[in-house]
PDB file of C-alpha atoms in Angstrom:
ATOM      1  CA  GLY A 218     -65.852 -21.938  43.699  1.00 66.00           C
ATOM      2  CA  ARG A 219     -63.051 -19.605  42.667  1.00 76.00           C
ATOM      3  CA  GLY A 220     -64.109 -17.347  39.812  1.00 81.00           C
ATOM      4  CA  ALA A 221     -67.727 -18.411  40.187  1.00 82.00           C
ATOM      5  CA  GLN A 222     -70.810 -17.763  42.290  1.00 83.00           C
ATOM      6  CA  TRP A 223     -73.829 -19.892  43.113  1.00 78.00           C
ATOM      7  CA  THR A 224     -77.165 -19.210  41.456  1.00 77.00           C
ATOM      8  CA  SER A 225     -80.442 -21.091  41.904  1.00 73.00           C
ATOM      9  CA  LEU A 226     -82.277 -22.617  38.950  1.00 69.00           C
ATOM     10  CA  ASN A 227     -85.662 -24.284  38.667  1.00 70.00           C
ATOM     11  CA  ILE A 228     -85.037 -27.513  36.746  1.00 67.00           C
ATOM     12  CA  ASN A 229     -87.934 -29.936  36.296  1.00 68.00           C
ATOM     13  CA  ASN A 230     -89.774 -28.264  39.206  1.00 70.00           C
ATOM     14  CA  SER A 231     -86.766 -28.799  41.462  1.00 69.00           C
ATOM     15  CA  MET A 232     -84.464 -26.081  42.786  1.00 67.00           C
ATOM     16  CA  VAL A 233     -80.887 -26.735  41.714  1.00 67.00           C
ATOM     17  CA  MET A 234     -77.869 -24.693  42.813  1.00 69.00           C
ATOM     18  CA  ARG A 235     -75.480 -24.104  39.954  1.00 72.00           C
ATOM     19  CA  LEU A 236     -72.036 -22.521  39.782  1.00 72.00           C
ATOM     20  CA  GLU A 237     -71.968 -19.662  37.278  1.00 80.00           C
ATOM     21  CA  PRO A 238     -68.742 -17.880  36.260  1.00 82.00           C
ATOM     22  CA  CYS A 239     -68.217 -14.375  37.610  1.00 87.00           C
ATOM     23  CA  PRO A 240     -69.679 -11.848  35.125  1.00 88.00           C
ATOM     24  CA  LEU A 241     -67.517  -9.399  33.200  1.00 88.00           C
ATOM     25  CA  GLY A 242     -65.995  -6.751  35.459  1.00 91.00           C
ATOM     26  CA  THR A 243     -66.055  -8.961  38.564  1.00 93.00           C
ATOM     27  CA  TRP A 244     -63.821 -11.537  40.263  1.00 91.00           C
ATOM     28  CA  LYS A 245     -63.703 -13.953  43.225  1.00 91.00           C
ATOM     29  CA  ALA A 246     -60.544 -15.479  44.694  1.00 89.00           C
ATOM     30  CA  ASP A 247     -61.956 -18.050  47.133  1.00 86.00           C
ATOM     31  CA  ALA A 248     -64.444 -20.900  47.097  1.00 80.00           C
ATOM     32  CA  SER A 249     -66.919 -19.300  49.507  1.00 83.00           C
ATOM     33  CA  ILE A 250     -70.607 -18.719  48.850  1.00 82.00           C
ATOM     34  CA  ALA A 251     -70.002 -14.960  48.673  1.00 88.00           C
ATOM     35  CA  PRO A 252     -70.831 -13.136  45.408  1.00 89.00           C
ATOM     36  CA  CYS A 253     -68.192 -11.931  42.977  1.00 92.00           C
ATOM     37  CA  THR A 254     -66.489  -8.569  43.651  1.00 93.00           C
ATOM     38  CA  SER A 255     -66.731  -5.686  41.195  1.00 93.00           C
ATOM     39  CA  CYS A 256     -63.677  -4.064  39.574  1.00 91.00           C
ATOM     40  CA  GLY A 257     -63.119  -0.292  39.853  1.00 86.00           C
ATOM     41  CA  PRO A 258     -64.260   2.557  37.576  1.00 87.00           C
ATOM     42  CA  ASN A 259     -63.281   2.292  33.885  1.00 89.00           C
ATOM     43  CA  MET A 260     -62.160  -1.282  34.532  1.00 90.00           C
ATOM     44  CA  THR A 261     -63.357  -4.684  33.385  1.00 90.00           C
ATOM     45  CA  THR A 262     -62.129  -8.250  33.064  1.00 88.00           C
ATOM     46  CA  LEU A 263     -61.064  -9.918  29.843  1.00 83.00           C
ATOM     47  CA  GLY A 264     -63.658 -12.613  30.287  1.00 81.00           C
ATOM     48  CA  HIS A 265     -65.967 -14.421  32.666  1.00 82.00           C
ATOM     49  CA  GLY A 266     -64.756 -16.432  35.654  1.00 82.00           C
ATOM     50  CA  SER A 267     -61.938 -14.147  36.878  1.00 86.00           C
ATOM     51  CA  THR A 268     -60.277 -15.309  40.087  1.00 85.00           C
ATOM     52  CA  ASN A 269     -58.091 -12.392  41.153  1.00 87.00           C
ATOM     53  CA  ALA A 270     -58.269  -8.597  41.400  1.00 88.00           C
ATOM     54  CA  SER A 271     -55.157  -8.484  39.209  1.00 85.00           C
ATOM     55  CA  GLN A 272     -57.345  -9.656  36.318  1.00 85.00           C
ATOM     56  CA  CYS A 273     -59.188  -6.330  36.421  1.00 89.00           C
ATOM     57  CA  VAL A 274     -57.751  -4.190  33.615  1.00 88.00           C
ATOM     58  CA  CYS A 275     -58.396  -0.778  32.131  1.00 90.00           C
ATOM     59  CA  THR A 276     -61.168  -1.003  29.590  1.00 91.00           C
ATOM     60  CA  VAL A 277     -60.902   0.082  25.961  1.00 90.00           C
ATOM     61  CA  GLY A 278     -60.709   3.830  25.444  1.00 90.00           C
ATOM     62  CA  THR A 279     -58.515   4.255  28.514  1.00 92.00           C
ATOM     63  CA  VAL A 280     -54.820   3.816  29.337  1.00 89.00           C
ATOM     64  CA  THR A 281     -53.202   2.325  32.415  1.00 85.00           C
ATOM     65  CA  ALA A 282     -51.463   4.595  34.921  1.00 79.00           C
ATOM     66  CA  SER A 283     -50.112   3.867  38.406  1.00 72.00           C
ATOM     67  CA  LEU A 284     -50.909   6.305  41.197  1.00 73.00           C
ATOM     68  CA  PRO A 285     -48.299   7.252  43.852  1.00 76.00           C
ATOM     69  CA  ASN A 286     -49.976   4.920  46.358  1.00 73.00           C
ATOM     70  CA  GLY A 287     -49.455   1.987  43.979  1.00 69.00           C
ATOM     71  CA  THR A 288     -53.072   1.591  42.921  1.00 72.00           C
ATOM     72  CA  LEU A 289     -54.143   1.354  39.304  1.00 73.00           C
ATOM     73  CA  ALA A 290     -55.932   4.205  37.534  1.00 83.00           C
ATOM     74  CA  CYS A 291     -57.471   4.284  34.067  1.00 89.00           C
ATOM     75  CA  SER A 292     -57.289   7.569  32.149  1.00 89.00           C
ATOM     76  CA  THR A 293     -59.544   8.367  29.188  1.00 90.00           C
ATOM     77  CA  CYS A 294     -57.856   8.861  25.808  1.00 89.00           C
ATOM     78  CA  ALA A 295     -57.678  12.414  24.439  1.00 88.00           C
ATOM     79  CA  PRO A 296     -59.996  13.385  21.562  1.00 85.00           C
ATOM     80  CA  GLY A 297     -58.729  12.082  18.217  1.00 82.00           C
ATOM     81  CA  THR A 298     -56.887   9.160  19.802  1.00 87.00           C
ATOM     82  CA  MET A 299     -58.051   5.722  20.881  1.00 87.00           C
ATOM     83  CA  ALA A 300     -57.076   2.561  22.713  1.00 88.00           C
ATOM     84  CA  LEU A 301     -58.706  -0.517  21.205  1.00 86.00           C
ATOM     85  CA  SER A 302     -57.096  -3.103  23.453  1.00 85.00           C
ATOM     86  CA  PHE A 303     -57.513  -3.711  27.155  1.00 86.00           C
ATOM     87  CA  ALA A 304     -54.790  -2.637  29.607  1.00 83.00           C
ATOM     88  CA  ALA A 305     -53.337  -0.359  26.917  1.00 85.00           C
ATOM     89  CA  SER A 306     -50.316   1.749  27.853  1.00 84.00           C
ATOM     90  CA  THR A 307     -50.797   4.465  25.211  1.00 86.00           C
ATOM     91  CA  CYS A 308     -53.527   6.007  23.094  1.00 88.00           C
ATOM     92  CA  ALA A 309     -52.890   6.217  19.348  1.00 87.00           C
ATOM     93  CA  THR A 310     -54.416   7.301  16.048  1.00 85.00           C
ATOM     94  CA  TYR A 311     -55.388   4.763  13.402  1.00 82.00           C
ATOM     95  CA  HIS A 312     -56.310   5.201   9.729  1.00 77.00           C
ATOM     96  CA  ALA A 313     -58.659   2.287   9.542  1.00 82.00           C
ATOM     97  CA  ILE A 314     -62.195   1.010   9.341  1.00 85.00           C
ATOM     98  CA  PHE A 315     -62.857  -1.556  12.055  1.00 89.00           C
ATOM     99  CA  VAL A 316     -64.856  -4.651  11.165  1.00 88.00           C
ATOM    100  CA  LEU A 317     -67.455  -5.594  13.773  1.00 89.00           C
ATOM    101  CA  VAL A 318     -68.072  -9.290  14.390  1.00 87.00           C
ATOM    102  CA  PRO A 319     -70.500 -10.919  16.867  1.00 88.00           C
ATOM    103  CA  GLN A 320     -67.696 -12.282  19.072  1.00 90.00           C
ATOM    104  CA  LEU A 321     -66.280  -8.907  20.209  1.00 92.00           C
ATOM    105  CA  HIS A 322     -66.140  -7.959  23.906  1.00 91.00           C
ATOM    106  CA  PRO A 323     -69.260  -5.906  24.823  1.00 91.00           C
ATOM    107  CA  ALA A 324     -67.099  -3.035  26.124  1.00 91.00           C
ATOM    108  CA  LEU A 325     -65.226  -2.930  22.816  1.00 92.00           C
ATOM    109  CA  VAL A 326     -68.458  -2.898  20.814  1.00 91.00           C
ATOM    110  CA  ALA A 327     -69.762  -0.021  22.941  1.00 91.00           C
ATOM    111  CA  TYR A 328     -66.543   1.956  22.504  1.00 90.00           C
ATOM    112  CA  LEU A 329     -66.420   1.439  18.744  1.00 89.00           C
ATOM    113  CA  GLY A 330     -69.980   2.729  18.652  1.00 87.00           C
ATOM    114  CA  THR A 331     -68.747   6.127  19.856  1.00 86.00           C
ATOM    115  CA  LEU A 332     -66.440   6.614  16.847  1.00 82.00           C
ATOM    116  CA  SER A 333     -67.398   8.911  14.002  1.00 78.00           C
ATOM    117  CA  PRO A 334     -69.699   7.501  11.281  1.00 77.00           C
ATOM    118  CA  GLY A 335     -67.907   5.367   8.711  1.00 78.00           C
ATOM    119  CA  ARG A 336     -65.189   4.164  11.096  1.00 83.00           C
ATOM    120  CA  THR A 337     -66.863   0.773  11.655  1.00 85.00           C
ATOM    121  CA  LEU A 338     -68.413  -1.792   9.362  1.00 80.00           C
ATOM    122  CA  ASN A 339     -70.566  -4.721  10.410  1.00 83.00           C
ATOM    123  CA  SER A 340     -69.353  -7.996   8.879  1.00 75.00           C
ATOM    124  CA  THR A 341     -72.926  -9.255   8.514  1.00 71.00           C
ATOM    125  CA  THR A 342     -73.732  -6.484   6.018  1.00 66.00           C
ATOM    126  CA  PHE A 343     -70.971  -7.331   3.541  1.00 63.00           C
ATOM    127  CA  ASN A 344     -71.876  -7.948  -0.087  1.00 63.00           C
ATOM    128  CA  SER A 345     -69.912  -7.769  -3.345  1.00 62.00           C
ATOM    129  CA  SER A 346     -70.535  -4.050  -3.914  1.00 63.00           C
ATOM    130  CA  THR A 347     -69.589  -3.208  -0.327  1.00 58.00           C
ATOM    131  CA  ILE A 348     -66.350  -5.143  -0.588  1.00 56.00           C
ATOM    132  CA  GLN A 349     -65.488  -3.437  -3.884  1.00 58.00           C
ATOM    133  CA  PHE A 350     -66.129  -0.030  -2.305  1.00 55.00           C
ATOM    134  CA  ILE A 351     -63.917  -0.884   0.680  1.00 50.00           C
ATOM    135  CA  ASN A 352     -61.078  -2.116  -1.525  1.00 52.00           C
ATOM    136  CA  ASN A 353     -61.082   1.216  -3.386  1.00 55.00           C
ATOM    137  CA  LEU A 354     -60.715   3.261  -0.212  1.00 48.00           C
ATOM    138  CA  THR A 355     -57.429   4.913   0.686  1.00 43.00           C
ATOM    139  CA  THR A 356     -56.292   6.535   3.917  1.00 40.00           C
ATOM    140  CA  SER A 357     -57.102   9.960   2.453  1.00 40.00           C
ATOM    141  CA  ASP A 358     -60.774   8.963   2.356  1.00 40.00           C
ATOM    142  CA  LEU A 359     -60.892   8.580   6.110  1.00 37.00           C
ATOM    143  CA  SER A 360     -61.567  11.143   8.793  1.00 35.00           C
ATOM    144  CA  SER A 361     -59.194  14.122   8.706  1.00 33.00           C
ATOM    145  CA  SER A 362     -59.074  14.103  12.513  1.00 30.00           C
ATOM    146  CA  PHE A 363     -56.708  11.149  12.304  1.00 32.00           C
ATOM    147  CA  SER A 364     -53.442  12.769  11.241  1.00 33.00           C
ATOM    148  CA  ASN A 365     -51.197   9.680  11.281  1.00 36.00           C
ATOM    149  CA  SER A 366     -50.304   8.928   7.647  1.00 40.00           C
ATOM    150  CA  SER A 367     -49.496   5.218   8.085  1.00 51.00           C
ATOM    151  CA  PHE A 368     -52.098   2.482   7.993  1.00 62.00           C
ATOM    152  CA  THR A 369     -51.722   0.221  11.008  1.00 78.00           C
ATOM    153  CA  CYS A 370     -54.033  -1.840  13.168  1.00 85.00           C
ATOM    154  CA  PRO A 371     -53.989  -1.928  16.974  1.00 88.00           C
ATOM    155  CA  PRO A 372     -53.053  -5.083  18.923  1.00 89.00           C
ATOM    156  CA  GLY A 373     -55.725  -7.737  18.587  1.00 90.00           C
ATOM    157  CA  TRP A 374     -56.469  -6.673  15.012  1.00 89.00           C
ATOM    158  CA  VAL A 375     -54.847  -7.442  11.643  1.00 85.00           C
ATOM    159  CA  PRO A 376     -54.913  -5.337   8.464  1.00 82.00           C
ATOM    160  CA  ASP A 377     -56.636  -6.369   5.261  1.00 75.00           C
ATOM    161  CA  VAL A 378     -53.919  -6.197   2.594  1.00 65.00           C
ATOM    162  CA  ASN A 379     -56.434  -5.032  -0.007  1.00 65.00           C
ATOM    163  CA  SER A 380     -58.067  -2.193   1.924  1.00 65.00           C
ATOM    164  CA  THR A 381     -58.025  -0.006   5.008  1.00 75.00           C
ATOM    165  CA  LEU A 382     -59.913  -2.574   7.068  1.00 82.00           C
ATOM    166  CA  CYS A 383     -58.773  -3.883  10.447  1.00 87.00           C
ATOM    167  CA  TRP A 384     -60.117  -7.371  11.165  1.00 86.00           C
ATOM    168  CA  PRO A 385     -60.278  -8.691  14.754  1.00 89.00           C
ATOM    169  CA  CYS A 386     -58.294 -11.810  15.610  1.00 90.00           C
ATOM    170  CA  ALA A 387     -60.655 -14.796  15.640  1.00 89.00           C
ATOM    171  CA  LEU A 388     -61.626 -16.723  18.752  1.00 90.00           C
ATOM    172  CA  GLY A 389     -58.750 -18.872  19.969  1.00 91.00           C
ATOM    173  CA  THR A 390     -56.108 -16.445  18.667  1.00 91.00           C
ATOM    174  CA  TYR A 391     -54.476 -13.183  19.749  1.00 92.00           C
ATOM    175  CA  ARG A 392     -52.031 -10.610  18.350  1.00 91.00           C
ATOM    176  CA  PRO A 393     -49.660  -8.681  20.614  1.00 89.00           C
ATOM    177  CA  TYR A 394     -48.155  -5.378  19.534  1.00 82.00           C
ATOM    178  CA  ASN A 395     -44.996  -6.819  17.966  1.00 82.00           C
ATOM    179  CA  ALA A 396     -46.627  -9.730  16.077  1.00 84.00           C
ATOM    180  CA  SER A 397     -47.446  -9.636  12.371  1.00 79.00           C
ATOM    181  CA  ARG A 398     -50.315 -12.138  12.594  1.00 84.00           C
ATOM    182  CA  CYS A 399     -52.788 -13.632  15.044  1.00 89.00           C
ATOM    183  CA  LEU A 400     -51.207 -16.383  17.171  1.00 90.00           C
ATOM    184  CA  PRO A 401     -53.054 -19.515  18.402  1.00 92.00           C
ATOM    185  CA  CYS A 402     -53.726 -20.263  22.049  1.00 93.00           C
ATOM    186  CA  ALA A 403     -52.278 -23.385  23.666  1.00 93.00           C
ATOM    187  CA  PRO A 404     -54.114 -26.755  23.361  1.00 93.00           C
ATOM    188  CA  ASN A 405     -57.518 -26.954  25.108  1.00 94.00           C
ATOM    189  CA  MET A 406     -57.557 -23.173  25.409  1.00 94.00           C
ATOM    190  CA  THR A 407     -59.370 -20.392  23.592  1.00 93.00           C
ATOM    191  CA  THR A 408     -60.230 -16.728  23.973  1.00 92.00           C
ATOM    192  CA  GLN A 409     -63.589 -15.579  25.250  1.00 90.00           C
ATOM    193  CA  TYR A 410     -63.793 -12.760  22.707  1.00 91.00           C
ATOM    194  CA  ALA A 411     -62.410 -11.802  19.322  1.00 91.00           C
ATOM    195  CA  ALA A 412     -59.703  -9.108  18.999  1.00 92.00           C
ATOM    196  CA  SER A 413     -57.608 -10.502  21.864  1.00 92.00           C
ATOM    197  CA  SER A 414     -54.173  -8.928  22.169  1.00 90.00           C
ATOM    198  CA  SER A 415     -52.337 -11.076  24.727  1.00 89.00           C
ATOM    199  CA  ALA A 416     -51.713 -14.722  25.593  1.00 90.00           C
ATOM    200  CA  SER A 417     -53.142 -13.882  29.026  1.00 86.00           C
ATOM    201  CA  GLU A 418     -56.557 -13.738  27.338  1.00 89.00           C
ATOM    202  CA  CYS A 419     -56.340 -17.459  26.509  1.00 92.00           C
ATOM    203  CA  VAL A 420     -58.394 -19.509  28.983  1.00 90.00           C
ATOM    204  CA  CYS A 421     -59.599 -23.097  29.327  1.00 92.00           C
ATOM    205  CA  ASP A 422     -62.140 -24.107  26.695  1.00 93.00           C
ATOM    206  CA  VAL A 423     -65.590 -25.571  27.311  1.00 90.00           C
ATOM    207  CA  GLY A 424     -65.262 -28.926  29.097  1.00 90.00           C
ATOM    208  CA  PHE A 425     -61.722 -28.177  30.325  1.00 91.00           C
ATOM    209  CA  THR A 426     -60.397 -26.817  33.630  1.00 89.00           C
ATOM    210  CA  PRO A 427     -56.978 -25.705  34.941  1.00 88.00           C
ATOM    211  CA  THR A 428     -54.848 -28.419  36.527  1.00 84.00           C
ATOM    212  CA  SER A 429     -54.444 -28.215  40.297  1.00 64.00           C
ATOM    213  CA  ASP A 430     -50.908 -26.863  39.973  1.00 60.00           C
ATOM    214  CA  SER A 431     -51.822 -24.171  37.412  1.00 55.00           C
ATOM    215  CA  GLN A 432     -52.208 -20.587  38.515  1.00 45.00           C
ATOM    216  CA  SER A 433     -55.585 -19.416  37.214  1.00 40.00           C
ATOM    217  CA  ASN A 434     -54.568 -15.762  37.331  1.00 43.00           C
ATOM    218  CA  SER A 435     -51.626 -16.360  35.006  1.00 45.00           C
ATOM    219  CA  SER A 436     -53.073 -17.899  31.857  1.00 45.00           C
ATOM    220  CA  THR A 437     -49.724 -18.097  30.058  1.00 48.00           C
ATOM    221  CA  SER A 438     -48.711 -20.880  32.504  1.00 65.00           C
ATOM    222  CA  THR A 439     -52.101 -22.573  32.769  1.00 80.00           C
ATOM    223  CA  THR A 440     -52.537 -26.164  31.583  1.00 89.00           C
ATOM    224  CA  CYS A 441     -56.114 -27.249  30.868  1.00 93.00           C
ATOM    225  CA  VAL A 442     -57.412 -30.801  31.271  1.00 92.00           C
ATOM    226  CA  ALA A 443     -60.821 -32.383  30.631  1.00 91.00           C
ATOM    227  CA  CYS A 444     -63.453 -32.267  33.384  1.00 89.00           C
ATOM    228  CA  GLU A 445     -63.441 -35.316  35.648  1.00 84.00           C
ATOM    229  CA  ARG A 446     -66.199 -37.902  35.586  1.00 79.00           C
ATOM    230  CA  GLY A 447     -69.465 -36.559  36.984  1.00 73.00           C
ATOM    231  CA  THR A 448     -68.551 -32.911  36.442  1.00 78.00           C
ATOM    232  CA  PHE A 449     -69.046 -30.479  33.581  1.00 78.00           C
ATOM    233  CA  LYS A 450     -68.294 -26.929  32.443  1.00 82.00           C
ATOM    234  CA  THR A 451     -70.394 -25.339  29.709  1.00 81.00           C
ATOM    235  CA  THR A 452     -68.538 -22.030  29.237  1.00 81.00           C
ATOM    236  CA  VAL A 453     -64.917 -21.018  28.685  1.00 85.00           C
ATOM    237  CA  GLY A 454     -62.801 -19.706  31.556  1.00 83.00           C
ATOM    238  CA  ASN A 455     -60.186 -20.674  34.135  1.00 82.00           C
ATOM    239  CA  TYR A 456     -62.486 -22.049  36.802  1.00 78.00           C
ATOM    240  CA  ALA A 457     -63.408 -25.473  38.116  1.00 79.00           C
ATOM    241  CA  CYS A 458     -65.831 -27.907  36.560  1.00 82.00           C
ATOM    242  CA  SER A 459     -69.141 -28.123  38.408  1.00 74.00           C
ATOM    243  CA  ALA A 460     -70.238 -31.252  40.241  1.00 68.00           C
ATOM    244  CA  THR A 461     -73.815 -29.932  40.267  1.00 54.00           C
ATOM    245  CA  SER A 462     -75.494 -31.172  37.127  1.00 48.00           C
ATOM    246  CA  LEU A 463     -78.691 -30.144  35.417  1.00 55.00           C
ATOM    247  CA  CYS A 464     -80.071 -33.593  36.179  1.00 59.00           C
ATOM    248  CA  PRO A 465     -83.300 -34.095  38.151  1.00 57.00           C
ATOM    249  CA  VAL A 466     -83.254 -34.796  41.877  1.00 60.00           C
ATOM    250  CA  GLY A 467     -82.007 -38.335  42.528  1.00 64.00           C
ATOM    251  CA  GLN A 468     -79.838 -38.412  39.421  1.00 65.00           C
ATOM    252  CA  THR A 469     -76.332 -37.223  38.573  1.00 64.00           C
ATOM    253  CA  ALA A 470     -74.133 -36.694  35.520  1.00 59.00           C
ATOM    254  CA  ILE A 471     -72.546 -39.875  34.153  1.00 61.00           C
ATOM    255  CA  GLY A 472     -69.024 -39.698  32.756  1.00 58.00           C
ATOM    256  CA  ALA A 473     -67.046 -36.630  31.761  1.00 54.00           C
ATOM    257  CA  TRP A 474     -69.029 -33.959  29.957  1.00 47.00           C
ATOM    258  CA  VAL A 475     -68.122 -33.811  26.260  1.00 50.00           C
ATOM    259  CA  PRO A 476     -68.087 -30.313  24.668  1.00 45.00           C
ATOM    260  CA  GLY A 477     -71.033 -29.852  22.350  1.00 42.00           C
ATOM    261  CA  SER A 478     -73.107 -32.694  23.859  1.00 49.00           C
ATOM    262  CA  ASP A 479     -75.890 -32.928  26.431  1.00 51.00           C
ATOM    263  CA  VAL A 480     -75.245 -33.926  30.035  1.00 55.00           C
ATOM    264  CA  VAL A 481     -75.995 -37.663  30.439  1.00 61.00           C
ATOM    265  CA  CYS A 482     -77.938 -38.354  33.644  1.00 67.00           C
ATOM    266  CA  GLY A 483     -78.213 -41.542  35.648  1.00 67.00           C
ATOM    267  CA  PRO A 484     -79.404 -42.646  39.119  1.00 73.00           C
ATOM    268  CA  CYS A 485     -77.331 -41.742  42.148  1.00 73.00           C
ATOM    269  CA  ALA A 486     -75.347 -44.580  43.716  1.00 70.00           C
ATOM    270  CA  GLU A 487     -76.614 -46.146  46.936  1.00 71.00           C
ATOM    271  CA  GLY A 488     -75.585 -44.157  49.985  1.00 58.00           C
TER     272      GLY A 488
END
């Protein structure tokens, strides 16, 4: 299917072919059995299940530039500056400590790991003394290599009013550059990772798929509906529900798959 490739699984001692969404950094536009295609250097996709090469964007730590031949290039930010959103147009300096949460994009986690010590804080380590210490910090306590005197957070992040922390927008929300808060995705849609910065990062939730007239490579116009009877979709993304269930040979999924529940199996109809 579009945005997915077939993989074989051994279920109950039977080989079952299952559609899996294209991994990060890959895409597939048609419904052939071919594998997903990789994006270029310094590029990735905003989530799994990408269906078009246009969904390949410059990864964090780089900025987008167009070459004379019209192709896209991704340039690394200069020392002392950073780009913490995908497909960024400029690198900037930020007086902030960035809070790490489990739902961040792997490329973003890796990039934040290259920052100087003290620029990140893992949310799972918070306790009362840590929070008190953070609330007492000022911009002058942060690295002198960041010369910008104002405390701002990059797109996809929101500032903590009581400290110099930048918190990532939660799953299902995003914050573009000109917004003062994280905005919710449309109904039946969510984001695949925290710290999303654009409505284009909103995709169909688990158990939902784009309507036939929606353009999967333009999420702002996508409408998501529940999987049809006998099909299911266990991960988020703008790709089709799978008619291949995890049921044993001779059985099939019964009814529409409900998010958060097991697939219900029953005998195949005669014929």
